[in-house]
Structure formats: structure tokens, C-alpha cells
XYZ file of C-alpha atoms in Angstrom:
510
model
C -64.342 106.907 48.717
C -64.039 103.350 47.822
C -60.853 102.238 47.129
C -61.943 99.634 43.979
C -63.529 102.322 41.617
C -65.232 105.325 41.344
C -62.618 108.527 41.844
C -59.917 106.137 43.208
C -57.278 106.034 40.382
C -53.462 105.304 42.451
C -50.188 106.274 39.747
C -49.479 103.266 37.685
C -46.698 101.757 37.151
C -45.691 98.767 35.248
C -42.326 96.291 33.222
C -41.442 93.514 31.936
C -38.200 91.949 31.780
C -36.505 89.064 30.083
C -34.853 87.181 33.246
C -32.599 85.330 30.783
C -31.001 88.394 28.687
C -31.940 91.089 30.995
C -34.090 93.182 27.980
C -37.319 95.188 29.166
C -40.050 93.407 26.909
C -42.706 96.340 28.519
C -42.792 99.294 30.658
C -45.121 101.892 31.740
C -42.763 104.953 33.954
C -40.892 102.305 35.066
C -38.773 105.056 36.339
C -41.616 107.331 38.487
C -41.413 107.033 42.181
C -44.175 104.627 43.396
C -45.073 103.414 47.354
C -44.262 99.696 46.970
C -46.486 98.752 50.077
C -46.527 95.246 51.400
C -43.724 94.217 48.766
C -40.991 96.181 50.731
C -41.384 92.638 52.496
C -39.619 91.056 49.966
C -36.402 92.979 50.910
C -36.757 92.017 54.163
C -36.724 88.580 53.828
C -33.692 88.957 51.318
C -31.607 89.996 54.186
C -32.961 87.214 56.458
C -32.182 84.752 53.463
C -28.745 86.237 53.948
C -28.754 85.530 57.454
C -29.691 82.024 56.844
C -26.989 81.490 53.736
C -24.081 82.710 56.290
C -25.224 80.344 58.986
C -25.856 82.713 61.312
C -29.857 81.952 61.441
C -31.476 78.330 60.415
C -35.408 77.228 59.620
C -35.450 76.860 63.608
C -34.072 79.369 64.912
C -36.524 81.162 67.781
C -37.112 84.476 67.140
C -38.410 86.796 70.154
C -40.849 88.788 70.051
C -40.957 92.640 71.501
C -43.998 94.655 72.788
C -43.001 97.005 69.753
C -43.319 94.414 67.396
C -46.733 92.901 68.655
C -48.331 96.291 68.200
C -48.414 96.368 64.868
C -51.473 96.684 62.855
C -53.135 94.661 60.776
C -52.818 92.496 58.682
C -50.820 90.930 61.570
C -50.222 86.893 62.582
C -51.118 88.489 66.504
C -47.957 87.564 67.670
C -47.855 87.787 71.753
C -45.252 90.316 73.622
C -42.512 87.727 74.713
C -43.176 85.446 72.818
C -40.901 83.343 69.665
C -41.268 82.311 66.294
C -39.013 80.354 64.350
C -37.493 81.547 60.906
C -39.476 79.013 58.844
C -43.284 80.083 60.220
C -41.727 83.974 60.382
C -40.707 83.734 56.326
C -44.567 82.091 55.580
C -46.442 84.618 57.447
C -44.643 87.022 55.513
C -45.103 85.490 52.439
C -48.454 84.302 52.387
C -50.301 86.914 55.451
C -48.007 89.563 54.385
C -47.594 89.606 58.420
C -46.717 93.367 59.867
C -46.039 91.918 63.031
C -43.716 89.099 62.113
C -41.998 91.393 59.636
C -40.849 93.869 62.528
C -39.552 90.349 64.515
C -37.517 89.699 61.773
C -35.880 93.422 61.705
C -34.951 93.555 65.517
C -33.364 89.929 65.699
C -31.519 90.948 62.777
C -30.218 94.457 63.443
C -31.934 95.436 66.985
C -34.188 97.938 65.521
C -36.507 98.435 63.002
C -34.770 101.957 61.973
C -31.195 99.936 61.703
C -32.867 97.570 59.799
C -34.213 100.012 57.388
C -30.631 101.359 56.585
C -29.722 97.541 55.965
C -32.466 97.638 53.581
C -31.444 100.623 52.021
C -28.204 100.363 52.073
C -28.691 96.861 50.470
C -30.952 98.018 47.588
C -27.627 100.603 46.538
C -25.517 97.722 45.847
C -28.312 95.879 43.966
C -28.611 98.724 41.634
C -31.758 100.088 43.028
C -30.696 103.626 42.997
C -34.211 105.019 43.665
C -35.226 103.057 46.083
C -35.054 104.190 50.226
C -36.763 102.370 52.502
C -37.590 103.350 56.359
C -39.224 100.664 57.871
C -39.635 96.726 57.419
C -43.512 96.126 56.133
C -44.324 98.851 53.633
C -47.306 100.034 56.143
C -47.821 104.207 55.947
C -44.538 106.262 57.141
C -43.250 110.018 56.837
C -41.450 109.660 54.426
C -42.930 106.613 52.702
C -40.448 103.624 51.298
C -39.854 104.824 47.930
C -38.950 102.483 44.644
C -39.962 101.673 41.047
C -40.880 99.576 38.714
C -37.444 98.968 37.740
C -36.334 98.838 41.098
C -38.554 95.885 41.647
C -37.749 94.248 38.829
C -34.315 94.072 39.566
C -35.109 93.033 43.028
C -37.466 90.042 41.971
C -34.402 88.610 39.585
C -31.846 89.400 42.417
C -33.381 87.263 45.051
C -33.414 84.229 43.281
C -30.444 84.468 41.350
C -28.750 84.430 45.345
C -31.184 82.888 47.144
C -32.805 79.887 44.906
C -33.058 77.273 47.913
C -34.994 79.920 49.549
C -36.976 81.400 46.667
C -38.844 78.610 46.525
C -40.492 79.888 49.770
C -42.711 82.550 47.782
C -44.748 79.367 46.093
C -46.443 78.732 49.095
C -50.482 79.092 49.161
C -50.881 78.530 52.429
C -49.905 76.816 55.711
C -50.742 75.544 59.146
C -49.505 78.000 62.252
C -51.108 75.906 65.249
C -54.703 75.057 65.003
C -54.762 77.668 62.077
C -54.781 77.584 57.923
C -53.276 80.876 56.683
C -53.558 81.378 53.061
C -51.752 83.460 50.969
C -52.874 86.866 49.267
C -51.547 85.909 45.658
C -54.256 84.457 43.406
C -52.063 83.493 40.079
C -50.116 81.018 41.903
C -51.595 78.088 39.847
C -54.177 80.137 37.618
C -51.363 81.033 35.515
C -49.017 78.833 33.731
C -45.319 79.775 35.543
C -45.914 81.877 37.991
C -43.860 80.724 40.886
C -44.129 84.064 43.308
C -43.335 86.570 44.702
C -45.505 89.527 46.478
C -48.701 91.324 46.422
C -48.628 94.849 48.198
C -51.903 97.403 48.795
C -51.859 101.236 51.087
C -54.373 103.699 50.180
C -51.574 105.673 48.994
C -49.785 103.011 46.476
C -53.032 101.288 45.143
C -53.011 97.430 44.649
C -49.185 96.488 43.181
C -47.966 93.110 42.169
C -44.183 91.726 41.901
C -44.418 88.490 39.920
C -41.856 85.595 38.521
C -42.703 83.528 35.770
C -40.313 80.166 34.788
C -41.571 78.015 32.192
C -39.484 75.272 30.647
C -37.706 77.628 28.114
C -38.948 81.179 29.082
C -38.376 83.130 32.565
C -39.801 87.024 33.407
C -39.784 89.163 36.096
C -43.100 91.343 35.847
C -44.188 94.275 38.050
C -47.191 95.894 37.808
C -47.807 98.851 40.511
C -51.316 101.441 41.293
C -53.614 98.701 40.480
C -57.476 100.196 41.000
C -58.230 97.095 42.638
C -56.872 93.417 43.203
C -58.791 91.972 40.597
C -57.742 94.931 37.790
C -54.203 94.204 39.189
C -54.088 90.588 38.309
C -56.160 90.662 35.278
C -53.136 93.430 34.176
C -50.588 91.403 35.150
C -52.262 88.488 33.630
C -52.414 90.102 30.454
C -48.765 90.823 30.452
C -47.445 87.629 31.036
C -49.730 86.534 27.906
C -48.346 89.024 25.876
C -44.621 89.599 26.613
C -43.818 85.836 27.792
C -44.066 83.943 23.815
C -40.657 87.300 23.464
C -38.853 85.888 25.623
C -35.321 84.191 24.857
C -35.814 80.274 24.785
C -31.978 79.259 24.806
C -29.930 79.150 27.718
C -29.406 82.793 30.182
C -27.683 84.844 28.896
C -27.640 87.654 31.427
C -25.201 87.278 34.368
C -26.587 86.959 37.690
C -27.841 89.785 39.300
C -25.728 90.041 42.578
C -24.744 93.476 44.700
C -22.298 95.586 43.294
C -18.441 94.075 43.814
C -19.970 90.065 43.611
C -17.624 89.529 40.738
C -13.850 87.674 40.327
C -10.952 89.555 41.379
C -7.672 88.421 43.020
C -6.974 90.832 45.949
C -3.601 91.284 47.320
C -3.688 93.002 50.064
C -6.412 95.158 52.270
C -5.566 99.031 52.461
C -7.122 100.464 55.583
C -11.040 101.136 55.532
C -12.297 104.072 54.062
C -15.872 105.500 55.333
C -18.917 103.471 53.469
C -19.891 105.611 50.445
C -23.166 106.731 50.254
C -24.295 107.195 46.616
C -25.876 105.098 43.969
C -23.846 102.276 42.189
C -24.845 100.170 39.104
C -24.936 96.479 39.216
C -22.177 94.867 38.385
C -22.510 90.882 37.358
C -20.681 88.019 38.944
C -18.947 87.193 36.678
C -17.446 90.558 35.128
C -13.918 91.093 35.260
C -12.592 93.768 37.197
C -11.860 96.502 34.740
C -8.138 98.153 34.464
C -7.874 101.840 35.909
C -7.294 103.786 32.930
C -5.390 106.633 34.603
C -1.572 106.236 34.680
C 0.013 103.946 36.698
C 3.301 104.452 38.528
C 5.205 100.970 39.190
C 8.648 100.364 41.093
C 10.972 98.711 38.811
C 11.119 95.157 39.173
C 14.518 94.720 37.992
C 17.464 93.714 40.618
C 20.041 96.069 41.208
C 23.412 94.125 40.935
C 25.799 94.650 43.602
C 29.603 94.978 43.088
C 32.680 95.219 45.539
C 34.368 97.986 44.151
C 33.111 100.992 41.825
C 34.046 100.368 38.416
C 35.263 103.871 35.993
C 32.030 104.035 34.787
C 28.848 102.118 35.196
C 27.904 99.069 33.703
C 25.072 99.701 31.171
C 21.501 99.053 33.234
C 19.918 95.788 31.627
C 17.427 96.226 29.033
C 13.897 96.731 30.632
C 11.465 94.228 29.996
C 7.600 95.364 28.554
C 5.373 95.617 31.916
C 3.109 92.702 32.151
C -0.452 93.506 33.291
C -1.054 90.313 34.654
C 1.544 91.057 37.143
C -0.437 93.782 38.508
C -2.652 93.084 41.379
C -4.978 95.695 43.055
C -4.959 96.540 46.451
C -8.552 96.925 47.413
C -9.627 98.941 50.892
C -12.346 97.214 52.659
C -14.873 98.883 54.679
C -14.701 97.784 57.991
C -17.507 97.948 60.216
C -19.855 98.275 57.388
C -21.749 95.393 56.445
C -20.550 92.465 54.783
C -21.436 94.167 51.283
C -20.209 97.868 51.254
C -19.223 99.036 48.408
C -15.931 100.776 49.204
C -14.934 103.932 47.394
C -12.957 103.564 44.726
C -10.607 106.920 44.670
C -7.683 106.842 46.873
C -8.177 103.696 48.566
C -7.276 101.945 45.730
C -3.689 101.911 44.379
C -1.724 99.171 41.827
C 1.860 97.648 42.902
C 4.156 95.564 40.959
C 4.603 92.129 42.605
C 7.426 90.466 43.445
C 9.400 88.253 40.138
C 12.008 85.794 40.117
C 15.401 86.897 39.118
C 16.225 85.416 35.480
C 17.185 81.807 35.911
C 20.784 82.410 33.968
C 21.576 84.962 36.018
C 25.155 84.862 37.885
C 27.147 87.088 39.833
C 31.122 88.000 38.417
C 33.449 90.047 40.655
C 34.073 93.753 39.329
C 37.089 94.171 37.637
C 39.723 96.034 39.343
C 40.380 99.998 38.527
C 44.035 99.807 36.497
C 46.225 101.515 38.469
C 47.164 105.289 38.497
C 50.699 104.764 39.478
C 53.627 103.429 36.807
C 55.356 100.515 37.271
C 59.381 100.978 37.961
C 61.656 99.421 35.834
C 62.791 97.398 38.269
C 59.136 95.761 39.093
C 58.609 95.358 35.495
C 61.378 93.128 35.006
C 60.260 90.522 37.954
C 56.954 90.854 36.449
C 58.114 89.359 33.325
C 60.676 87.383 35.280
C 57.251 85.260 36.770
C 55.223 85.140 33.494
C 57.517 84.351 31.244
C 57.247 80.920 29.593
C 59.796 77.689 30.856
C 60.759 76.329 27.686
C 61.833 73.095 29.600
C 58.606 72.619 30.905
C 54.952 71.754 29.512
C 52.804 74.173 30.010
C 50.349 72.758 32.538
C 47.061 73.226 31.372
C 45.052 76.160 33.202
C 42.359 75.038 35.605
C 38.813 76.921 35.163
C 38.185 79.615 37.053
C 35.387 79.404 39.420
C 32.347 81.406 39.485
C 30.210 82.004 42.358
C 26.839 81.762 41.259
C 24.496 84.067 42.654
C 23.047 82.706 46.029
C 20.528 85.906 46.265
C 17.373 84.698 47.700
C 14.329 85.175 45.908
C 11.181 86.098 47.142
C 8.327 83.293 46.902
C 5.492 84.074 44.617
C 2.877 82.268 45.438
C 0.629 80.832 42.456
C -2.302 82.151 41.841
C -5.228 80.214 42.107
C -6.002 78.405 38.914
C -9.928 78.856 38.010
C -11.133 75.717 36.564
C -11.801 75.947 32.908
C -15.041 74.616 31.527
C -15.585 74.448 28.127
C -19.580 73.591 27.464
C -22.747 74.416 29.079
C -22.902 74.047 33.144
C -26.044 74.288 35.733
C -26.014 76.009 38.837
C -27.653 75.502 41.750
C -26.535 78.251 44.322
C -24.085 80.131 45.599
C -22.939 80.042 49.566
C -20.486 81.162 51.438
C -19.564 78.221 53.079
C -17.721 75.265 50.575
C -18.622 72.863 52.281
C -22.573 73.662 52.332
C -22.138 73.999 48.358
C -20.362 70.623 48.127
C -23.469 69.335 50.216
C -26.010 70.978 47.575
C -24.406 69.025 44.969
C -23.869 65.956 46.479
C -27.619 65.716 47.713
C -28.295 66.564 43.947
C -26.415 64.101 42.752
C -28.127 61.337 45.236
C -31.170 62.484 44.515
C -31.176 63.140 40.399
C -28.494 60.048 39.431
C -29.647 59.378 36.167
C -29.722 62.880 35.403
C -26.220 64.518 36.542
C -24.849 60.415 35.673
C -22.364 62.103 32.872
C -22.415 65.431 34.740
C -19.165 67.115 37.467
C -19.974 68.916 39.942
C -17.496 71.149 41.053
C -17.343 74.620 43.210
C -16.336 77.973 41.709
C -14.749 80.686 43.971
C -15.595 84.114 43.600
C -15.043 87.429 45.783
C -17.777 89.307 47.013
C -17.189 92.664 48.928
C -14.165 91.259 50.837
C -16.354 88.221 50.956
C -15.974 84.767 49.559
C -19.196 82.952 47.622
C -18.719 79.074 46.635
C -21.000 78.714 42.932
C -22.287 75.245 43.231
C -22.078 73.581 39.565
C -22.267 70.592 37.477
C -20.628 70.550 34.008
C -20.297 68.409 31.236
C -23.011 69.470 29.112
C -22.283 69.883 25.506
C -25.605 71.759 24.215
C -27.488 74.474 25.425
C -30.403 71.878 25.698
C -28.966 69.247 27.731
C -28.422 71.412 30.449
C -31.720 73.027 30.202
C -33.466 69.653 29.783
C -31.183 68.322 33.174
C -32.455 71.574 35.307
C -36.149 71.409 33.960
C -35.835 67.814 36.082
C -34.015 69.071 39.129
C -36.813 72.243 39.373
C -39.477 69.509 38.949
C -37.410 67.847 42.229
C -37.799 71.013 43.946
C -34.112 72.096 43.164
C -34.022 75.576 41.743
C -31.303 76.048 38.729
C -30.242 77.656 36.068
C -28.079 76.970 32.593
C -25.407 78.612 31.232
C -22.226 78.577 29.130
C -19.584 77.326 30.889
């Protein structure tokens, strides 16, 4: 049976979504399982892009080649057993071939296996927010059981890689290119047929029909489309086609909106110490965005008392009344978050026991001072004897001035107080900013914006760039930004000229 008509009818799948507020502009069960075939790929190279972002692969790095790897079938780049490729030709022929070979190369230099790799790949789509997603090997060719997603899946997928990775996004533009004496051209025919479209994957098995994963940035609209079960390549694009033509002129036209999509814990929060590492938890989590603020546990919280005990020489009758207790600041409260060592990087760690609330340390009041107790009054009475040299030493000389009385001195209270250290103050931007990436290196973000800054003068001339710190599962991610732009436009108008550059960007309030 031919796979481009007659019988031959694959489940369909298909969305829409506005990259800029995050709003599904289409869908068609966006939630039904579908085989994503060949664009599994495009998780794969998210976690190389990963690799490459920490440093611990570049462009050139050699990759080697197993006999495992080299047996793949087709459509395959016919790597030889022993062989290397570097990272740059590796990412192409996946891009462009849609490579089965390469794409197994790129699992066992990661991870050492393709099954290790998988549970990266898994594991990675959970703290994306793909919750029904599983994936179980690197290519999307046949396998019992098949990788598993959806149309929402991949929709959040196609915003999520180049929301992190917009250096390397750019990487899913290319048509074709040169590997030795050979032209390999790419499988995706709306890259310039259709006004936008800048990526990302095709995909085609028997079993999930012809499926598409598409981006589409204009100069005031961006979409992430999907369509999946396509009869044939042609009835694929022509669908996708039609829903970029009808659901693009919906889109917002101001500046983003939505947050970036990032894995689940990406987001601000000031951590004060690490409990011990609980196991990784294994169940589905939503997305949370990079810049929400960690939310305050609504259960009951039990707090030592900050206030100092005073400390006296002797035991007075009764006890002083305690010191009126001051309202508990929140702000003072810092969350003690358990990391999850020997997980990856981007575990989500459970969030039941391991995480508990303590009161940090205050300064004592700054007109605080210590007084001696005041002596117990006696139990025994005086004789009458004692009372009268008692009164023979106080009472007043009439010859005599009184000499004035000298003031009593007070100790002051010498108790040493434990150093708070300031918190880190975020810089406040007021305005609309541009972003060009996020790293986790500071000084490779202050490099992005100073090469943008050579390279675009007259555009960033009244712009700042600056780097914004933000956790990420125990992590640390540098945002590189300029600022300084008063209107929505501005900004957009400054990163329409940077894209046109070859710098990827986005706007957004400040």
C-alpha cells in the first residue's frame, strides 16, 4: 500500500500557538498520543546544545564514531566504524539529512549509550512540561515501544529550544551544506517558500505518517506550529502552509508577553542552604517560567524565635517581662532547597520533606544595652546597731558641699552579632529590554553583548547591557540584556536589526 494515498490515512494531529503570549490560536487532538518520527531529533540536539552552552562540547569538538552507531539505517550520512565527526557537521546532518547515524554519535559521546541517552531525553522533556512525551532512542526510527509525544508536546518543545538556545537555533535555517566532496540538502521545503519560517524539523515512519514542527518570526508576529499524520509530504506542507496563513495575521504584534519557556525550577530564588539529596522524582511537572517567583508554602510554618535571650548574674524575684515580639517578616525567610545529587544538572527535586523554612539570623536592636540585675533585698533584718552606722555614713556633712555625683557607668553590650550577609541586589529596570541568551558562564554572556555591541553600534548606541542572574536547578544561568528602551517598539525595532545580523533576540518589559 502506498504510503501517499489510497487506504493510507496516519492519526492527525495538529496546533498553533502564539510564541509571544503563549495562547493556542488552533488545535486538532493536540492531546492524542502521536509517533513523532524523525523530529525526536530535535530533542537530541537540545541536549547537545546544552552540552555546547556549558562548555563541555564546542563546533569542533571530534566526535567518535562506534560500530553500533554506523549500522544504522537509512537515511544515514554513512558514517565509518572509528571514525569522527565534529559537533558542527554532526548538528547539520541532523538537521538537514535527518542523519540516523550521526544522531546515535551524538547520544554515546554524550551519555555512553543510546538507552542512557534516551532517559536524558525523557527525563528532560518532564521538566519542559512535556508530560506525555517518553522517548527510547535518539532518531525517532521504529522501536517497541515507540517514542511517544503530542502536538502540544511539540509545541512546547519548538518554543523551548530557542527561548535557551537562540545562538544555536539558528542552526535549523540551514538548506543545505558541504560534508567533503558532497552537497546535502535539507528535507524542509518552506524554508524560503513561506514568509517566516525559520525551522525546525520534518519527521516520516510508516507508523506516524509525514509530521512537521515549524517556527515562524516575522517582524511583529512569532508561532510555533505542529502539524502531525500528514498523508504525504506535500499534504503536510500545504496543511501547514495553510495554517500559518490563517492563524499568523492573530497573533500578538506588541512585545512577548509570555515568559520564557525553560525546565521546571529555571526561575529566581535565593537559596540558603542545600539539604541532603533526595532520590530524582519521577512524575510529570508543569513548566514553570524564568522569571516566576518562587511561591510561599501555604502550610504552617514553625520558626525559632529570633529574639535574644538577655542574660543576668543573679535571678531576680520574678522575671523581667519578655520583650514585645515583633510581626514575622517574610522576607526574612529563606528556603532551604535539597538538590538532587547525581541526577542531572536539571532534576527537579521533590518538594515534600526536603524542603523546610528557617528564620535567619538579625541584628540585635541598635539601642540595646546590657544593666546589671538588681540585687534580691535581703531576708535578714538589720540590728539596731548596724542601722545606726548605716545612717552614721549617709548622713549629710553640713560643713561640706555636697560634691556632685559622678555618672554611673554602663557597660554596653559587647555581644557579638552574627554577620548577615546582603542579599544580592537584582538590578531594577524600568522600560523595555532585549535579550539575547542565557549561559551559564558570565563571562560568555558579557562576550555576547559586547560582540553585539561592536557589531550593531548605532543600534544598542543609547542601549546597557548588563547580565541578570538567575537559579536554575541548583544551577546558575547569566540572561544577557541591553536596556534602555522606553517603548515596546524601540526594542522590537533594535532586535528586528540584530536578527537581520544573525543575532537571535527577543523584547520584553523590563
Amino acid at each position: 500500500m502506498s504510503s501517499k494515498g489510497g487506504g493510507y490515512s496516519p492519526p492527525s494531529a495538529s496546533i498553533v500557538v502564539d510564541a509571544k503570549t503563549g495562547k493556542i490560536l488552533q488545535g486538532e487532538n493536540v492531546d492524542a498520543p502521536r509517533i513523532p518520527a524523525s523530529i525526536t531529533k530535535v530533542m537530541s540536539l537540545y541536549l547537545l546544545f546544552e552540552q555546547m552552552e556549558r562548555g563541555r562540547m564546542t563546533p569542533n569538538t571530534q566526535l567518535t564514531v562506534s560500530e553500533y552507531a554506523a549500522s544504522q539505517p537509512p537515511t544515514k550520512l554513512g558514517l565509518r566504524p572509528g571514525s569522527t565527526i565534529d559537533v558542527e557537521d554532526a548538528i547539520k546532518a541532523m538537521v538537514t539529512l535527518s542523519a540516523n547515524d550521526v544522531s546515535v554519535v551524538v547520544a554515546e559521546n554524550i551519555a555512553g549509550s543510546e538507552d542512557a541517552f534516551a532517559r536524558m531525553m525523557t527525563r528532560k522533556a518532564r521538566e519542559l512540561g512535556m508530560n506525555s512525551s517518553s522517548f527510547y532512542n535518539p532518531h525517532g526510527l521504529p522501536h517497541e515501544p515507540p517514542n511517544i509525544t503530542t502536538a502540544r508536546d511539540l509545541s512546547i518543545l519548538g518554543r523551548a529550544i530557542q527561548d535557551r538556545f537562540p545562538k544555536y537555533f539558528a542552526y535549523f535555517d540551514t538548506r543545505s551544506f558541504q560534508y567533503g566532496q558532497r552537497t546535502i540538502r535539507g528535507h524542509n521545503r518552506l524554508l524560503g517558500k513561506v514568509h517566516g519560517v525559520d525551522g525546525i524539523k520534518t519527521g516520516y515512519t510508516r507508523l506516524s505518517g509525514f509530521n512537521l514542527l515549524t517556527s515562524v518570526n516575522t517582524e511583529t508576529r512569532s508561532v510555533v506550529a505542529v502539524v502531525l499524520g500528514g498523508r504525504s509530504g506535500a499534504s503536510r506542507d500545504q496543511k501547514m502552509a495553510g495554517l500559518i496563513e490563517d492563524h499568523l495575521p492573530r497573533a500578538y504584534a506588541g512585545a512577548r508577553i509570555a515568559p520564557p519557556v525553560v525546565e521546571r525550577g529555571a526561575q529566581t530564588v535565593q537559596v540558603a542552604e542545600v539539604a541532603p539529596a533526595p532520590a530524582p522524582v519521577k512524575r510529570p511537572v508543569e513548566a514553570v517560567a524564568e522569571e516566576a517567583p518562587a511561591p510561599i508554602a501555604q502550610a504552617p510554618v514553625r520558626v525559632a524565635s529570633a529574639t535574644p535571650q538577655a542574660v543576668v548574674a543573679q535571678a531576680a524575684p520574678a522575671p523581667a517581662p519578655a520583650p514585645e515580639r515583633k510581626p514575622l517578616d517574610l522576607n526574612t525567610l529563606r528556603p532551604v532547597v535539597a538538590s538532587a545529587t547525581g541526577a542531572s544538572s536539571t532534576t527537579t527535586p521533590s518538594s515534600t520533606a526536603s524542603v523546610r523554612w528557617q528564620k535567619g539570623p538579625e541584628p540585635l536592636p541598635l539601642n540595646a544595652q546590657a544593666y546589671a540585675a538588681l540585687q534580691a533585698p535581703t531576708q535578714n533584718k538589720l540590728s539596731e546597731a548596724q542601722k545606726a552606722a548605716l545612717q552614721a555614713k549617709i548622713e549629710p556633712k553640713t560643713s561640706a558641699q555636697a560634691p556632685q555625683a559622678e555618672p554611673v557607668k554602663v557597660a554596653s553590650l559587647q555581644a557579638e552579632v552574627p554577620k548577615v550577609e546582603a542579599p544580592e541586589v537584582k538590578k531594577t529596570v524600568s522600560g523595555w529590554v532585549i535579550q539575547l541568551g542565557a549561559t551559564d558562564d558570565e563571562d560568555k554572556a558579557k562576550d555576547m553583548l559586547s560582540t553585539a555591541r561592536s557589531r550593531f553600534g548605532k543600534v544598542l548606541t543609547k542601549a546597557s547591557p548588563y547580565t541578570e542572574k538567575v537559579s536554575s536547578n541548583g544551577g546558575t544561568l547569566y540572561r544577557a540584556r541591553f536596556s534602555g528602551f522606553k517603548e515596546s517598539g524601540d526594542a522590537e525595532q533594535a532586535c528586528k536589526q540584530l536578527k537581520k545580523g544573525g543575532v537571535a533576540c527577543f523584547a520584553s518589559r523590563g
